[in-house]
Coordinates of C-alpha atoms in Angstrom, one line a residue:
Chain A
M1087 CA 167.8 -17.5 73.7
A1088 CA 165.8 -15.9 76.5
R1089 CA 162.5 -14.4 75.6
R1090 CA 162.3 -10.7 75.8
I1091 CA 159.6 -8.9 77.8
D1092 CA 159.4 -5.2 77.4
I1093 CA 158.4 -3.1 80.4
V1094 CA 156.7 0.2 79.8
E1095 CA 157.5 2.4 82.7
V1096 CA 154.4 4.3 83.8
G1097 CA 155.7 5.9 87.0
P1098 CA 156.1 9.4 85.7
R1099 CA 152.5 9.5 84.5
D1100 CA 150.2 6.9 86.3
G1101 CA 152.4 6.9 89.3
L1102 CA 153.0 10.6 89.9
Q1103 CA 149.5 11.6 88.8
N1104 CA 148.0 9.9 91.9
D1105 CA 150.7 10.6 94.4
P1106 CA 150.1 13.3 97.1
A1107 CA 153.5 14.8 96.5
D1108 CA 154.0 17.7 94.1
L1109 CA 157.2 17.2 92.1
T1110 CA 158.8 20.0 90.2
V1111 CA 159.6 19.6 86.5
S1112 CA 163.2 19.1 87.4
Q1113 CA 162.4 16.4 89.9
K1114 CA 160.3 14.6 87.2
L1115 CA 163.1 14.9 84.8
E1116 CA 165.5 13.4 87.3
F1117 CA 163.1 10.5 87.8
I1118 CA 162.9 10.0 84.0
S1119 CA 166.7 10.2 83.7
R1120 CA 167.2 7.7 86.5
L1121 CA 164.8 5.3 84.8
E1122 CA 166.7 5.7 81.6
E1123 CA 169.9 4.9 83.5
A1124 CA 168.2 1.7 84.7
G1125 CA 167.6 0.7 81.1
V1126 CA 164.0 2.0 80.5
R1127 CA 163.5 2.6 76.8
R1128 CA 159.8 3.3 76.7
M1129 CA 157.8 5.2 79.3
E1130 CA 154.7 7.2 79.9
S1131 CA 156.2 10.6 80.6
G1132 CA 153.1 12.7 80.9
S1133 CA 149.5 13.2 80.2
F1134 CA 147.6 15.9 78.2
V1135 CA 144.3 16.1 80.0
N1136 CA 142.3 18.7 81.8
P1137 CA 144.7 20.3 84.3
K1138 CA 141.8 21.0 86.7
A1139 CA 141.0 17.3 86.8
V1140 CA 144.6 16.1 87.0
P1141 CA 146.7 19.0 88.3
K1142 CA 149.8 16.9 88.8
M1143 CA 150.1 16.5 85.0
A1144 CA 149.6 20.2 84.2
D1145 CA 153.3 20.6 83.5
S1146 CA 153.6 17.7 81.1
A1147 CA 154.5 20.0 78.2
A1148 CA 157.5 21.3 80.2
V1149 CA 158.5 17.7 81.0
F1150 CA 158.4 16.7 77.4
A1151 CA 160.4 19.8 76.5
G1152 CA 163.0 18.9 79.1
V1153 CA 163.7 15.2 78.3
D1154 CA 167.1 14.3 76.9
R1155 CA 166.4 13.7 73.2
S1156 CA 169.9 12.2 72.7
K1157 CA 168.6 9.1 74.5
A1158 CA 166.7 6.3 72.6
T1159 CA 163.8 6.5 75.0
R1160 CA 160.3 6.6 73.5
H1161 CA 158.2 9.1 75.6
I1162 CA 154.5 8.3 75.6
A1163 CA 151.9 10.9 76.1
L1164 CA 148.4 10.0 77.4
A1165 CA 145.4 11.7 75.8
L1166 CA 141.6 11.4 76.1
N1167 CA 140.3 13.7 73.4
E1168 CA 141.3 15.9 70.4
K1169 CA 142.5 18.8 72.4
G1170 CA 144.8 16.5 74.4
V1171 CA 146.0 14.8 71.2
R1172 CA 147.0 18.2 69.7
R1173 CA 148.8 19.2 72.8
A1174 CA 150.7 15.9 72.9
I1175 CA 151.7 16.3 69.2
D1176 CA 152.9 19.8 69.9
A1177 CA 154.9 18.6 72.9
G1178 CA 156.8 16.2 70.7
A1179 CA 155.4 12.9 72.0
D1180 CA 157.1 9.9 70.5
E1181 CA 153.9 7.9 70.9
I1182 CA 150.3 8.7 72.0
N1183 CA 148.3 6.4 74.3
F1184 CA 144.6 6.9 74.1
V1185 CA 142.3 5.8 76.9
L1186 CA 139.1 3.8 76.2
V1187 CA 136.9 2.9 79.1
A1188 CA 135.0 -0.4 79.5
S1189 CA 132.4 0.7 82.0
E1190 CA 129.7 3.4 82.3
T1191 CA 130.1 5.0 85.7
F1192 CA 133.9 5.0 85.8
G1193 CA 133.9 6.3 82.2
R1194 CA 131.6 9.2 83.2
R1195 CA 133.6 10.1 86.3
N1196 CA 137.1 9.6 84.8
Q1197 CA 136.7 11.2 81.3
G1198 CA 133.0 12.1 80.9
M1199 CA 132.4 9.4 78.3
S1200 CA 130.5 6.2 78.0
P1201 CA 132.5 3.2 76.6
Q1202 CA 131.1 3.8 73.1
E1203 CA 131.7 7.6 73.3
S1204 CA 135.4 6.8 74.2
A1205 CA 135.6 4.6 71.1
D1206 CA 134.0 7.3 69.0
M1207 CA 136.5 9.8 70.3
L1208 CA 139.4 7.5 69.4
A1209 CA 138.0 7.0 65.9
Q1210 CA 137.9 10.8 65.6
C1211 CA 141.3 11.4 67.0
A1212 CA 143.2 8.6 65.4
P1213 CA 143.7 10.1 62.0
L1214 CA 145.3 13.2 63.5
I1215 CA 147.8 11.0 65.3
L1216 CA 148.5 8.7 62.4
E1217 CA 148.9 11.5 59.9
A1218 CA 151.5 13.1 62.2
G1219 CA 153.4 9.8 61.9
I1220 CA 153.1 9.1 65.6
P1221 CA 152.5 5.5 66.8
L1222 CA 149.1 5.1 68.4
S1223 CA 148.4 2.8 71.3
A1224 CA 145.4 2.6 73.5
T1225 CA 144.5 1.3 77.0
I1226 CA 141.1 -0.1 77.8
S1227 CA 140.7 1.0 81.4
V1228 CA 138.6 -0.8 84.1
A1229 CA 138.7 -3.8 81.7
F1230 CA 138.2 -6.3 84.6
G1231 CA 136.0 -4.3 87.0
D1232 CA 134.5 -0.9 87.8
P1233 CA 134.5 0.3 91.4
F1234 CA 131.0 1.6 90.9
D1235 CA 129.3 -0.8 88.5
G1236 CA 131.1 -4.1 89.5
D1237 CA 132.2 -6.7 87.0
V1238 CA 132.8 -5.7 83.4
D1239 CA 131.3 -7.7 80.5
I1240 CA 134.1 -9.2 78.5
A1241 CA 132.0 -8.6 75.4
V1242 CA 132.3 -4.9 75.9
V1243 CA 136.1 -5.2 76.1
G1244 CA 136.2 -7.3 72.9
N1245 CA 134.0 -4.8 71.1
L1246 CA 136.2 -1.8 72.2
A1247 CA 139.2 -3.8 71.1
A1248 CA 137.7 -4.4 67.6
Q1249 CA 137.0 -0.7 67.3
A1250 CA 140.5 0.2 68.4
Q1251 CA 141.9 -2.0 65.7
R1252 CA 139.7 -0.4 63.1
A1253 CA 140.8 3.0 64.3
G1254 CA 144.4 2.1 63.6
V1255 CA 145.7 1.4 67.1
N1256 CA 148.9 -0.6 66.9
E1257 CA 149.1 -1.8 70.5
L1258 CA 146.3 -2.2 72.9
A1259 CA 146.6 -2.5 76.7
L1260 CA 144.0 -4.1 78.9
G1261 CA 144.0 -2.1 82.1
D1262 CA 143.0 -3.6 85.5
T1263 CA 142.7 0.0 86.8
I1264 CA 141.4 -1.0 90.2
G1265 CA 143.2 -4.2 90.7
V1266 CA 140.5 -6.8 90.8
A1267 CA 141.6 -9.3 88.2
T1268 CA 142.8 -12.9 88.6
P1269 CA 145.0 -14.9 86.2
W1270 CA 142.1 -16.9 85.0
E1271 CA 140.1 -13.9 83.8
V1272 CA 143.3 -12.3 82.4
R1273 CA 143.7 -15.3 80.1
A1274 CA 140.1 -15.2 79.1
A1275 CA 140.3 -11.5 78.3
I1276 CA 143.5 -12.0 76.2
E1277 CA 141.9 -14.8 74.3
R1278 CA 138.8 -12.7 73.6
V1279 CA 140.7 -9.6 72.5
R1280 CA 142.8 -11.7 70.2
M1281 CA 139.7 -13.0 68.5
E1282 CA 138.2 -9.6 68.1
A1283 CA 141.3 -7.6 67.3
P1284 CA 143.8 -10.1 65.9
D1285 CA 146.1 -7.5 64.4
V1286 CA 147.0 -5.4 67.5
Y1287 CA 149.9 -6.1 69.7
L1288 CA 148.8 -6.7 73.3
R1289 CA 150.1 -5.0 76.4
M1290 CA 148.8 -5.5 80.0
H1291 CA 148.4 -2.9 82.7
F1292 CA 147.9 -4.2 86.2
H1293 CA 147.4 -2.6 89.6
D1294 CA 148.3 -4.6 92.7
T1295 CA 145.4 -3.6 94.8
R1296 CA 144.4 -7.1 95.9
G1297 CA 147.8 -8.9 95.7
A1298 CA 147.4 -10.6 92.4
G1299 CA 149.4 -8.1 90.3
L1300 CA 152.3 -10.3 89.6
A1301 CA 150.1 -13.4 89.2
N1302 CA 148.4 -11.5 86.4
V1303 CA 151.7 -10.5 84.9
A1304 CA 152.8 -14.1 84.9
A1305 CA 149.5 -15.3 83.3
A1306 CA 149.8 -12.6 80.6
V1307 CA 153.4 -13.5 79.8
E1308 CA 152.6 -17.2 79.6
A1309 CA 149.7 -16.3 77.3
G1310 CA 152.2 -14.8 75.0
V1311 CA 152.0 -11.1 75.9
D1312 CA 155.4 -9.4 75.5
V1313 CA 154.7 -5.9 76.9
I1314 CA 153.8 -5.0 80.5
D1315 CA 153.2 -1.7 82.2
A1316 CA 154.8 -1.1 85.6
S1317 CA 155.8 1.8 87.8
C1318 CA 159.0 2.1 89.7
G1319 CA 158.3 1.7 93.4
G1320 CA 154.8 0.6 92.6
I1321 CA 153.8 4.2 93.0
G1322 CA 150.3 5.3 91.9
G1323 CA 148.4 4.7 95.1
C1324 CA 147.3 7.3 97.5
P1325 CA 148.5 6.8 101.1
F1326 CA 145.4 8.7 102.3
A1327 CA 143.0 6.4 100.5
P1328 CA 144.1 2.9 101.5
A1329 CA 142.0 1.2 98.9
A1330 CA 143.7 2.9 96.0
T1331 CA 147.1 1.2 95.4
G1332 CA 149.6 1.5 92.7
N1333 CA 150.7 -0.2 89.5
V1334 CA 152.6 -3.4 89.7
A1335 CA 156.1 -2.3 90.7
T1336 CA 158.7 -2.4 87.9
E1337 CA 161.4 -3.9 90.2
D1338 CA 159.1 -6.6 91.3
V1339 CA 158.1 -7.5 87.8
V1340 CA 161.7 -7.4 86.7
Y1341 CA 162.8 -9.7 89.6
M1342 CA 160.1 -12.3 88.8
L1343 CA 160.7 -12.3 85.1
E1344 CA 164.5 -12.2 85.1
R1345 CA 164.7 -14.9 87.8
A1346 CA 162.5 -17.0 85.6
G1347 CA 164.9 -16.5 82.7
F1348 CA 163.2 -13.8 80.7
E1349 CA 165.1 -10.8 79.5
T1350 CA 163.9 -7.3 80.3
G1351 CA 166.9 -5.2 79.6
L1352 CA 166.5 -3.5 83.0
D1353 CA 169.0 -3.1 85.8
L1354 CA 167.3 -4.4 89.0
G1355 CA 169.8 -2.7 91.3
K1356 CA 169.3 0.7 89.6
L1357 CA 165.5 0.3 89.8
I1358 CA 165.7 -0.4 93.5
E1359 CA 168.0 2.6 94.0
T1360 CA 165.5 4.7 92.1
A1361 CA 162.6 3.4 94.3
H1362 CA 164.6 4.5 97.3
W1363 CA 165.3 7.9 95.8
L1364 CA 161.6 8.3 95.1
E1365 CA 160.9 7.7 98.8
T1366 CA 163.1 10.8 99.6
V1367 CA 161.4 12.9 96.9
L1368 CA 157.8 11.8 97.6
Q1369 CA 158.5 11.8 101.4
H1370 CA 156.6 8.5 102.0
P1371 CA 157.5 4.9 101.6
V1372 CA 156.8 3.2 98.2
S1373 CA 155.0 -0.1 98.0
S1374 CA 157.3 -2.3 96.0
S1375 CA 158.4 -5.6 97.6
L1376 CA 161.9 -5.5 96.1
S1377 CA 162.7 -2.0 97.5
R1378 CA 162.2 -3.6 101.0
A1379 CA 163.4 -7.2 100.6
G1380 CA 166.2 -6.6 98.1
A1381 CA 167.1 -8.9 95.2
F1382 CA 168.1 -12.5 95.5
P1383 CA 170.7 -14.1 93.3
T1384 CA 168.9 -14.2 90.0
K1385 CA 168.4 -17.5 88.2
K1386 CA 169.2 -17.1 84.5
V1387 CA 167.5 -20.1 83.1
P1388 CA 165.3 -19.4 80.1
A1389 CA 161.7 -20.0 81.2
Chain B
M770 CA 131.2 -28.2 90.1
A771 CA 133.8 -25.8 91.3
R772 CA 137.2 -27.3 92.2
R773 CA 137.9 -27.3 95.9
I774 CA 141.2 -25.8 97.2
D775 CA 141.9 -26.3 100.9
I776 CA 143.7 -23.6 102.7
V777 CA 145.8 -24.6 105.7
E778 CA 145.8 -21.6 108.1
V779 CA 149.3 -21.1 109.5
G780 CA 148.8 -17.7 111.2
P781 CA 148.6 -19.1 114.8
R782 CA 152.0 -20.8 114.2
D783 CA 154.1 -19.4 111.4
G784 CA 152.5 -16.0 111.7
L785 CA 152.6 -15.5 115.5
Q786 CA 155.9 -17.2 115.9
N787 CA 157.6 -14.3 114.0
D788 CA 155.5 -11.4 115.2
P789 CA 157.0 -8.9 117.7
A790 CA 153.8 -9.0 119.7
D791 CA 153.5 -11.4 122.7
L792 CA 150.0 -12.9 122.7
T793 CA 148.5 -14.5 125.7
V794 CA 147.1 -18.1 125.4
S795 CA 143.6 -16.7 125.5
Q796 CA 144.3 -14.2 122.7
K797 CA 145.7 -17.1 120.6
L798 CA 142.6 -19.1 121.4
E799 CA 140.4 -16.2 120.3
F800 CA 142.4 -16.0 117.0
I801 CA 141.9 -19.7 116.5
S802 CA 138.2 -19.4 117.3
R803 CA 137.7 -16.5 114.9
L804 CA 139.5 -18.5 112.1
E805 CA 137.1 -21.4 112.8
E806 CA 134.2 -19.0 112.5
A807 CA 135.6 -18.0 109.1
G808 CA 135.4 -21.6 108.0
V809 CA 139.0 -22.8 108.7
R810 CA 139.0 -26.6 109.2
R811 CA 142.7 -27.2 109.3
M812 CA 145.4 -25.0 110.9
E813 CA 148.9 -25.0 112.4
S814 CA 147.9 -24.1 115.9
G815 CA 151.4 -24.4 117.5
S816 CA 154.9 -25.7 117.5
F817 CA 156.8 -28.0 119.8
V818 CA 160.4 -26.8 119.4
N819 CA 163.0 -25.4 121.7
P820 CA 161.3 -22.6 123.7
K821 CA 164.6 -20.8 123.9
A822 CA 164.9 -20.6 120.1
V823 CA 161.2 -19.8 119.5
P824 CA 159.8 -18.3 122.7
K825 CA 156.5 -17.3 121.1
M826 CA 155.5 -20.9 120.8
A827 CA 156.5 -21.9 124.4
D828 CA 152.8 -22.0 125.3
S829 CA 151.7 -24.3 122.5
A830 CA 150.7 -27.1 124.9
A831 CA 148.4 -24.7 126.7
V832 CA 147.0 -23.6 123.3
F833 CA 146.3 -27.2 122.3
A834 CA 144.7 -27.9 125.7
G835 CA 142.4 -24.9 125.2
V836 CA 141.1 -25.4 121.7
D837 CA 137.4 -26.2 121.4
R838 CA 137.4 -30.0 120.6
S839 CA 133.7 -29.9 119.6
K840 CA 134.7 -28.2 116.4
A841 CA 135.8 -30.3 113.4
T842 CA 139.1 -28.4 113.1
R843 CA 142.3 -30.4 112.6
H844 CA 145.0 -28.7 114.7
I845 CA 148.4 -29.3 113.3
A846 CA 151.5 -29.2 115.5
L847 CA 155.0 -28.5 114.1
A848 CA 157.9 -30.6 115.3
L849 CA 161.6 -30.9 114.4
N850 CA 162.8 -33.8 116.4
E851 CA 161.8 -36.7 118.7
K852 CA 161.3 -34.6 121.8
G853 CA 159.0 -32.2 119.9
V854 CA 157.1 -35.1 118.4
R855 CA 156.5 -36.6 121.9
R856 CA 155.3 -33.3 123.2
A857 CA 153.0 -32.8 120.2
I858 CA 151.5 -36.2 120.7
D859 CA 151.0 -35.5 124.4
A860 CA 149.3 -32.2 123.6
G861 CA 146.7 -34.0 121.5
A862 CA 147.8 -32.8 118.0
D863 CA 145.4 -34.0 115.3
E864 CA 148.3 -34.0 112.8
I865 CA 152.1 -33.5 113.0
N866 CA 154.0 -31.5 110.5
F867 CA 157.7 -32.2 110.4
V868 CA 160.2 -29.8 108.9
L869 CA 162.9 -30.9 106.4
V870 CA 165.4 -28.4 105.2
A871 CA 166.7 -28.1 101.7
S872 CA 169.8 -26.1 102.3
E873 CA 172.9 -26.3 104.6
T874 CA 173.3 -22.9 106.2
F875 CA 169.7 -22.3 106.8
G876 CA 169.3 -25.8 108.2
R877 CA 172.1 -25.3 110.6
R878 CA 170.7 -22.0 111.9
N879 CA 167.1 -23.0 111.9
Q880 CA 167.2 -26.4 113.4
G881 CA 170.9 -27.4 113.7
M882 CA 170.7 -30.0 111.0
S883 CA 171.9 -30.5 107.4
P884 CA 169.3 -31.5 104.8
Q885 CA 170.3 -35.2 105.2
E886 CA 170.2 -35.0 109.0
S887 CA 166.7 -33.5 108.8
A888 CA 165.6 -36.5 106.6
D889 CA 167.3 -38.9 109.0
M890 CA 165.5 -37.3 111.9
L891 CA 162.2 -37.7 110.1
A892 CA 162.8 -41.3 109.4
Q893 CA 163.6 -41.8 113.1
C894 CA 160.5 -39.9 114.3
A895 CA 157.9 -41.1 111.7
P896 CA 157.2 -44.5 113.4
L897 CA 156.4 -42.7 116.7
I898 CA 153.8 -40.5 114.9
L899 CA 152.3 -43.2 112.7
E900 CA 152.1 -45.7 115.5
A901 CA 150.1 -43.1 117.5
G902 CA 147.7 -43.0 114.6
I903 CA 148.4 -39.4 113.8
P904 CA 148.6 -38.2 110.2
L905 CA 152.1 -37.1 109.3
S906 CA 152.9 -34.3 106.9
A907 CA 156.2 -32.5 106.3
T908 CA 157.4 -29.2 104.9
I909 CA 160.6 -28.9 102.9
S910 CA 161.7 -25.4 104.0
V911 CA 163.9 -23.1 101.9
A912 CA 163.0 -25.3 98.9
F913 CA 163.5 -22.5 96.4
G914 CA 166.4 -20.5 98.0
D915 CA 168.4 -20.0 101.1
P916 CA 169.2 -16.5 102.4
F917 CA 172.8 -17.5 103.0
D918 CA 173.6 -20.1 100.4
G919 CA 171.5 -18.8 97.5
D920 CA 169.7 -21.0 95.0
V921 CA 168.7 -24.5 96.1
D922 CA 169.3 -27.5 93.9
I923 CA 166.1 -29.0 92.8
A924 CA 167.7 -32.4 93.1
V925 CA 168.1 -31.9 96.8
V926 CA 164.4 -31.1 97.1
G927 CA 163.5 -34.2 95.0
N928 CA 165.8 -36.4 97.1
L929 CA 164.2 -35.1 100.4
A930 CA 160.8 -35.7 98.9
A931 CA 161.6 -39.3 98.1
Q932 CA 162.9 -39.9 101.7
A933 CA 159.8 -38.2 103.1
Q934 CA 157.6 -40.6 101.1
R935 CA 159.6 -43.6 102.3
A936 CA 159.2 -42.4 105.9
G937 CA 155.5 -42.5 105.6
V938 CA 154.7 -38.8 105.0
N939 CA 151.2 -38.5 103.7
E940 CA 151.3 -34.8 102.5
L941 CA 154.4 -32.8 101.6
A942 CA 154.7 -29.0 101.4
L943 CA 157.3 -27.2 99.4
G944 CA 158.2 -24.1 101.4
D945 CA 159.4 -20.9 99.9
T946 CA 160.4 -19.8 103.3
I947 CA 162.1 -16.6 102.2
G948 CA 159.9 -15.6 99.3
V949 CA 162.2 -15.9 96.3
A950 CA 160.3 -18.3 94.0
T951 CA 158.6 -17.6 90.7
P952 CA 155.8 -19.5 89.0
W953 CA 158.1 -21.1 86.6
E954 CA 160.3 -22.7 89.2
V955 CA 157.2 -23.6 91.3
R956 CA 156.0 -25.7 88.4
A957 CA 159.4 -27.3 87.9
A958 CA 159.6 -28.2 91.6
I959 CA 156.2 -29.7 91.6
E960 CA 157.0 -31.8 88.6
R961 CA 160.2 -33.0 90.1
V962 CA 158.7 -33.9 93.4
R963 CA 155.9 -35.8 91.7
M964 CA 158.5 -37.9 89.9
E965 CA 160.4 -38.6 93.1
A966 CA 157.5 -39.0 95.5
P967 CA 154.5 -39.9 93.4
D968 CA 152.4 -41.1 96.4
V969 CA 152.4 -38.0 98.6
Y970 CA 149.8 -35.3 98.4
L971 CA 151.4 -31.9 97.6
R972 CA 150.8 -28.7 99.5
M973 CA 152.5 -25.4 98.9
H974 CA 153.8 -22.9 101.4
F975 CA 154.6 -19.4 100.0
H976 CA 155.9 -16.2 101.5
D977 CA 155.2 -13.0 99.7
T978 CA 158.5 -11.3 100.3
R979 CA 159.1 -10.3 96.7
G980 CA 155.5 -9.9 95.5
A981 CA 155.1 -13.2 93.7
G982 CA 153.3 -15.0 96.4
L983 CA 149.9 -15.2 94.7
A984 CA 151.5 -15.8 91.4
N985 CA 153.1 -18.9 92.9
V986 CA 149.7 -19.9 94.4
A987 CA 148.1 -19.6 91.0
A988 CA 150.9 -21.6 89.3
A989 CA 150.6 -24.4 92.0
V990 CA 146.8 -24.6 91.7
E991 CA 147.0 -24.8 87.9
A992 CA 149.6 -27.5 88.3
G993 CA 147.0 -29.5 90.2
V994 CA 148.0 -28.7 93.8
D995 CA 144.8 -28.6 96.0
V996 CA 146.3 -27.5 99.4
I997 CA 147.8 -24.1 100.1
D998 CA 149.2 -22.7 103.3
A999 CA 148.3 -19.1 104.2
S1000 CA 148.2 -16.8 107.2
C1001 CA 145.4 -14.5 108.0
G1002 CA 146.6 -10.9 107.6
G1003 CA 149.7 -12.2 105.9
I1004 CA 151.4 -12.2 109.3
G1005 CA 154.7 -14.0 109.8
G1006 CA 158.3 -13.9 108.6
C1007 CA 161.3 -15.9 109.7
P1008 CA 163.6 -15.0 112.6
F1009 CA 166.4 -16.9 110.8
A1010 CA 165.9 -15.3 107.4
P1011 CA 166.7 -11.6 107.2
A1012 CA 164.1 -9.5 105.3
A1013 CA 161.7 -12.3 105.0
T1014 CA 158.1 -11.1 105.2
G1015 CA 154.9 -13.0 106.0
N1016 CA 153.1 -15.9 104.5
V1017 CA 150.7 -15.2 101.6
A1018 CA 147.6 -13.8 103.2
T1019 CA 144.6 -16.1 103.6
E1020 CA 142.2 -13.4 102.6
D1021 CA 144.2 -12.5 99.4
V1022 CA 144.4 -16.2 98.4
V1023 CA 140.7 -16.7 99.1
Y1024 CA 139.8 -13.6 97.1
M1025 CA 141.8 -14.7 94.1
L1026 CA 140.7 -18.3 94.1
E1027 CA 137.0 -17.6 94.8
R1028 CA 136.8 -14.9 92.2
A1029 CA 138.3 -17.3 89.7
G1030 CA 135.6 -19.8 90.6
F1031 CA 137.4 -22.2 93.0
E1032 CA 135.8 -23.1 96.3
T1033 CA 137.7 -22.6 99.5
G1034 CA 134.9 -22.9 102.1
L1035 CA 136.2 -19.7 103.7
D1036 CA 134.2 -16.6 104.5
L1037 CA 136.2 -13.6 103.0
G1038 CA 134.3 -11.0 105.1
K1039 CA 135.1 -12.9 108.3
L1040 CA 138.7 -13.3 107.4
I1041 CA 139.1 -9.6 106.7
E1042 CA 137.4 -8.9 110.1
T1043 CA 139.9 -11.2 111.7
A1044 CA 142.8 -9.5 110.0
H1045 CA 141.5 -6.1 111.4
W1046 CA 141.1 -7.7 114.9
L1047 CA 144.7 -8.9 114.6
E1048 CA 145.9 -5.4 114.0
T1049 CA 144.4 -4.4 117.3
V1050 CA 145.9 -7.3 119.2
L1051 CA 149.3 -7.2 117.5
Q1052 CA 149.3 -3.4 117.6
H1053 CA 150.7 -3.0 114.1
P1054 CA 149.2 -3.1 110.6
V1055 CA 149.1 -6.4 108.9
S1056 CA 150.3 -6.8 105.3
S1057 CA 147.4 -8.4 103.5
S1058 CA 146.0 -6.5 100.5
L1059 CA 142.3 -7.4 101.1
S1060 CA 142.4 -6.0 104.7
R1061 CA 143.2 -2.6 103.1
A1062 CA 141.4 -2.8 99.8
G1063 CA 138.3 -4.8 100.7
A1064 CA 136.7 -7.4 98.5
F1065 CA 135.2 -6.8 95.1
P1066 CA 132.0 -8.5 93.9
T1067 CA 133.2 -12.1 93.5
K1068 CA 132.9 -13.8 90.1
K1069 CA 131.6 -17.3 90.7
V1070 CA 132.6 -18.9 87.5
P1071 CA 134.4 -22.2 87.8
A1072 CA 137.9 -21.7 86.5

């Protein structure tokens, strides 16, 4: 039996949030629908944060209202505080992903919170989410490095993970928000978080800024992590800010894992088609490798 | 003590050979000199093959004649047959790298040989090289997949490796010429080759066509391989392999390995400068991640 790896598609949120293009609600819904056609069953479909800070996600309630509820897809909403959590619940989110931050300066700039303040906010919001019967996950952002403060102390990540577990988080993602990690530190972080928060499921969230995105995915999968965030096309970067690149691309992750014998449940051809469709809608090239190179006959040998 | 990983710079050969730009000999020599400034001590500086098939390397004798012999750099010449070997020896190559091919159709198109014919050619040429006192290495190209024939049988790779060892090859590279491999098959191939050719040193040659280039480097390093091919800027491709993109980029490999605590002896800042210089000479962007994103404070913790 092939081991199953679940991909959480983050293109409609982390991808589109940072893209220069302004998509309409109906274009976002078409993106979501194409991803569902490709087999995606869990995706970040929007974010309930300050619309002035993140204007591209201001229409998330409309997106959640428009998704096809006859599908089995779990639509995840991102939130940073109580107001966002209430809006996400009202919008009918199937799951809420909270964002903790592992470093001071990025935390202040991204969500106006220190690491401990983000953990306190989670502890405050978690009961609301859990009482509504909604699964609660969290991402520790900049878990491997902060663009302003530099390296992040693994002890801070471990401490946040322990607090997340106490707050009732079911699944915790470690986010390499700025794409600096290497497979060796990925393994070390996984090990540390497992010690500090043994009851949470682990998910990993990598950006491919410095080329090691898939290396980090492979390291995480080998360390036993079964859930990986990725965005179709690898969107999420800003073409006008060359240093900011996107998430690991869903089709690249799927190619590597399926060729190695893992099962993702995703259709590589349809993902590549969706990446090409995205290029027409976003009006710029996407960064995934598979959308340029195409697939190669897939080995189906369990890893 | 940090573990040492040696990077063989292949930009001046595998990179330039496949680039649309036509560099002059003096531009090639400046490239080589900049690489030496960045700490490169071993590089593929040219190729002695049919100039009609590979016109960009027709000036390799002039390049070898022009390199600064006061430097400690070992300049490697690529050859495919006896004529090439004699030209490489005459040119003063410090080392000759022979190319074996693991698959039929690619072999026919690339060098007009089947896998066994390439091994026979090596056996015929090796004494010439060894009697001249020149270290002999070899690369098994398309060791993980052929763009025309599909997957490559690992038994063919193992068999070629055994023949290479018998011919007197000191170091053997497994080449993922078209960038299809994954870390899992990289490990399997390394294990197989170690069984069949236990006395050769292993080197790995990856292209980043499908995003897994650094993942494969990490897997190889963890499997104990100490020598990795890479090209500054990630330049390269393969004229006989549609959609193939460049080699893994030297600066990306160096970033990942140095951050993880390995020692490469290379200066990341100077490599990035050289990648930017290449963009002005080649008159197109290069594909490396570090040349866009820049470095990040490097962790220096032995892996």
